[in-house]
């Protein structure tokens, strides 16, 4: 289990597209408006696969599929694109989760990867 904390939510990060772009604190300024910035609280390696869970605060989501570079990017730069949809696509850095509803996010909220 790995825990991160949301440190910043870009003004366009949450919209009606059912997607959240996560980035670590090394995010470039041009991506701040469209991203949710997180910092790692625990040092465990993130290893997501179908059946894993991502919990935003107390809102739990089941992982349906994981792109081939998503775990590596989450661990190295805190980056992945979370798609809130049951259908698994083919984007290399994507994590597909259900239910198909965006979580309510706020700065200071914990994200748990398990």
mmCIF file of N, CA and C in Angstrom, residues 65-103:
data_model
loop_
_atom_site.group_PDB
_atom_site.id
_atom_site.type_symbol
_atom_site.label_atom_id
_atom_site.label_comp_id
_atom_site.label_asym_id
_atom_site.label_seq_id
_atom_site.Cartn_x
_atom_site.Cartn_y
_atom_site.Cartn_z
ATOM 1 N N UNK A 65 -7.799 -1.979 -15.319
ATOM 2 C CA UNK A 65 -6.648 -2.236 -16.178
ATOM 3 C C UNK A 65 -5.589 -1.174 -15.990
ATOM 4 N N UNK A 66 -4.347 -1.527 -16.343
ATOM 5 C CA UNK A 66 -3.204 -0.629 -16.150
ATOM 6 C C UNK A 66 -2.339 -0.653 -17.405
ATOM 7 N N UNK A 67 -2.043 0.526 -17.943
ATOM 8 C CA UNK A 67 -1.165 0.626 -19.105
ATOM 9 C C UNK A 67 0.241 0.157 -18.757
ATOM 10 N N UNK A 68 1.038 -0.227 -19.768
ATOM 11 C CA UNK A 68 2.341 -0.833 -19.529
ATOM 12 C C UNK A 68 3.376 0.059 -18.846
ATOM 13 N N UNK A 69 3.232 1.382 -18.877
ATOM 14 C CA UNK A 69 4.212 2.246 -18.206
ATOM 15 C C UNK A 69 3.621 3.008 -17.019
ATOM 16 N N UNK A 70 2.373 2.752 -16.673
ATOM 17 C CA UNK A 70 1.717 3.517 -15.611
ATOM 18 C C UNK A 70 2.388 3.327 -14.254
ATOM 19 N N UNK A 71 2.667 2.101 -13.863
ATOM 20 C CA UNK A 71 3.305 1.879 -12.556
ATOM 21 C C UNK A 71 4.685 2.525 -12.489
ATOM 22 N N UNK A 72 5.465 2.366 -13.538
ATOM 23 C CA UNK A 72 6.803 2.963 -13.564
ATOM 24 C C UNK A 72 6.717 4.479 -13.434
ATOM 25 N N UNK A 73 5.827 5.114 -14.200
ATOM 26 C CA UNK A 73 5.698 6.573 -14.142
ATOM 27 C C UNK A 73 5.161 7.051 -12.804
ATOM 28 N N UNK A 74 4.217 6.309 -12.221
ATOM 29 C CA UNK A 74 3.725 6.685 -10.892
ATOM 30 C C UNK A 74 4.856 6.671 -9.874
ATOM 31 N N UNK A 75 5.707 5.659 -9.938
ATOM 32 C CA UNK A 75 6.799 5.550 -8.973
ATOM 33 C C UNK A 75 7.919 6.540 -9.229
ATOM 34 N N UNK A 76 8.202 6.858 -10.494
ATOM 35 C CA UNK A 76 9.326 7.735 -10.802
ATOM 36 C C UNK A 76 8.959 9.218 -10.733
ATOM 37 N N UNK A 77 7.801 9.608 -11.289
ATOM 38 C CA UNK A 77 7.451 11.030 -11.336
ATOM 39 C C UNK A 77 6.032 11.327 -10.830
ATOM 40 N N UNK A 78 5.393 10.310 -10.240
ATOM 41 C CA UNK A 78 4.054 10.518 -9.678
ATOM 42 C C UNK A 78 2.979 10.724 -10.718
ATOM 43 N N UNK A 79 3.232 10.286 -11.968
ATOM 44 C CA UNK A 79 2.317 10.602 -13.066
ATOM 45 C C UNK A 79 1.559 9.390 -13.584
ATOM 46 N N UNK A 80 0.271 9.561 -13.740
ATOM 47 C CA UNK A 80 -0.593 8.625 -14.453
ATOM 48 C C UNK A 80 -1.867 9.368 -14.802
ATOM 49 N N UNK A 81 -2.535 8.894 -15.825
ATOM 50 C CA UNK A 81 -3.848 9.429 -16.163
ATOM 51 C C UNK A 81 -4.876 8.399 -15.722
ATOM 52 N N UNK A 82 -5.759 8.814 -14.822
ATOM 53 C CA UNK A 82 -6.783 7.912 -14.302
ATOM 54 C C UNK A 82 -8.051 8.112 -15.121
ATOM 55 N N UNK A 83 -8.516 7.043 -15.754
ATOM 56 C CA UNK A 83 -9.751 7.063 -16.528
ATOM 57 C C UNK A 83 -10.841 6.389 -15.699
ATOM 58 N N UNK A 84 -11.894 7.115 -15.421
ATOM 59 C CA UNK A 84 -13.003 6.585 -14.642
ATOM 60 C C UNK A 84 -14.006 5.961 -15.614
ATOM 61 N N UNK A 85 -13.646 4.748 -16.079
ATOM 62 C CA UNK A 85 -14.473 4.024 -17.042
ATOM 63 C C UNK A 85 -14.181 2.533 -16.891
ATOM 64 N N UNK A 86 -15.198 1.716 -17.057
ATOM 65 C CA UNK A 86 -15.046 0.265 -16.904
ATOM 66 C C UNK A 86 -14.283 -0.359 -18.070
ATOM 67 N N UNK A 87 -14.436 0.221 -19.246
ATOM 68 C CA UNK A 87 -13.769 -0.324 -20.432
ATOM 69 C C UNK A 87 -12.281 0.019 -20.392
ATOM 70 N N UNK A 88 -11.451 -0.982 -20.562
ATOM 71 C CA UNK A 88 -10.006 -0.792 -20.541
ATOM 72 C C UNK A 88 -9.529 -0.431 -21.943
ATOM 73 N N UNK A 89 -8.809 0.679 -22.048
ATOM 74 C CA UNK A 89 -8.274 1.131 -23.322
ATOM 75 C C UNK A 89 -6.819 0.732 -23.486
ATOM 76 N N UNK A 90 -6.134 1.438 -24.380
ATOM 77 C CA UNK A 90 -4.763 1.049 -24.739
ATOM 78 C C UNK A 90 -3.726 2.143 -24.483
ATOM 79 N N UNK A 91 -4.061 3.151 -23.702
ATOM 80 C CA UNK A 91 -3.109 4.233 -23.437
ATOM 81 C C UNK A 91 -2.037 3.738 -22.471
ATOM 82 N N UNK A 92 -0.776 3.947 -22.832
ATOM 83 C CA UNK A 92 0.350 3.356 -22.104
ATOM 84 C C UNK A 92 0.449 3.824 -20.651
ATOM 85 N N UNK A 93 0.079 5.070 -20.369
ATOM 86 C CA UNK A 93 0.229 5.600 -19.018
ATOM 87 C C UNK A 93 -1.101 5.700 -18.285
ATOM 88 N N UNK A 94 -2.081 4.922 -18.714
ATOM 89 C CA UNK A 94 -3.417 5.020 -18.129
ATOM 90 C C UNK A 94 -3.654 3.978 -17.045
ATOM 91 N N UNK A 95 -4.508 4.370 -16.098
ATOM 92 C CA UNK A 95 -5.081 3.436 -15.130
ATOM 93 C C UNK A 95 -6.591 3.579 -15.282
ATOM 94 N N UNK A 96 -7.259 2.475 -15.558
ATOM 95 C CA UNK A 96 -8.706 2.472 -15.779
ATOM 96 C C UNK A 96 -9.385 1.958 -14.517
ATOM 97 N N UNK A 97 -10.329 2.750 -13.992
ATOM 98 C CA UNK A 97 -10.985 2.393 -12.734
ATOM 99 C C UNK A 97 -12.503 2.518 -12.864
ATOM 100 N N UNK A 98 -13.192 1.831 -11.969
ATOM 101 C CA UNK A 98 -14.637 1.997 -11.847
ATOM 102 C C UNK A 98 -14.961 2.126 -10.363
ATOM 103 N N UNK A 99 -16.054 2.818 -10.011
ATOM 104 C CA UNK A 99 -17.157 3.246 -10.858
ATOM 105 C C UNK A 99 -16.784 4.439 -11.749
ATOM 106 N N UNK A 100 -17.654 4.720 -12.695
ATOM 107 C CA UNK A 100 -17.433 5.756 -13.704
ATOM 108 C C UNK A 100 -17.889 7.120 -13.195
ATOM 109 N N UNK A 101 -17.358 7.510 -12.045
ATOM 110 C CA UNK A 101 -17.735 8.779 -11.415
ATOM 111 C C UNK A 101 -16.485 9.382 -10.801
ATOM 112 N N UNK A 102 -16.209 10.639 -11.132
ATOM 113 C CA UNK A 102 -15.035 11.308 -10.565
ATOM 114 C C UNK A 102 -15.189 11.450 -9.049
ATOM 115 N N UNK A 103 -14.084 11.303 -8.321
ATOM 116 C CA UNK A 103 -14.150 11.535 -6.878
ATOM 117 C C UNK A 103 -14.219 13.030 -6.573
#
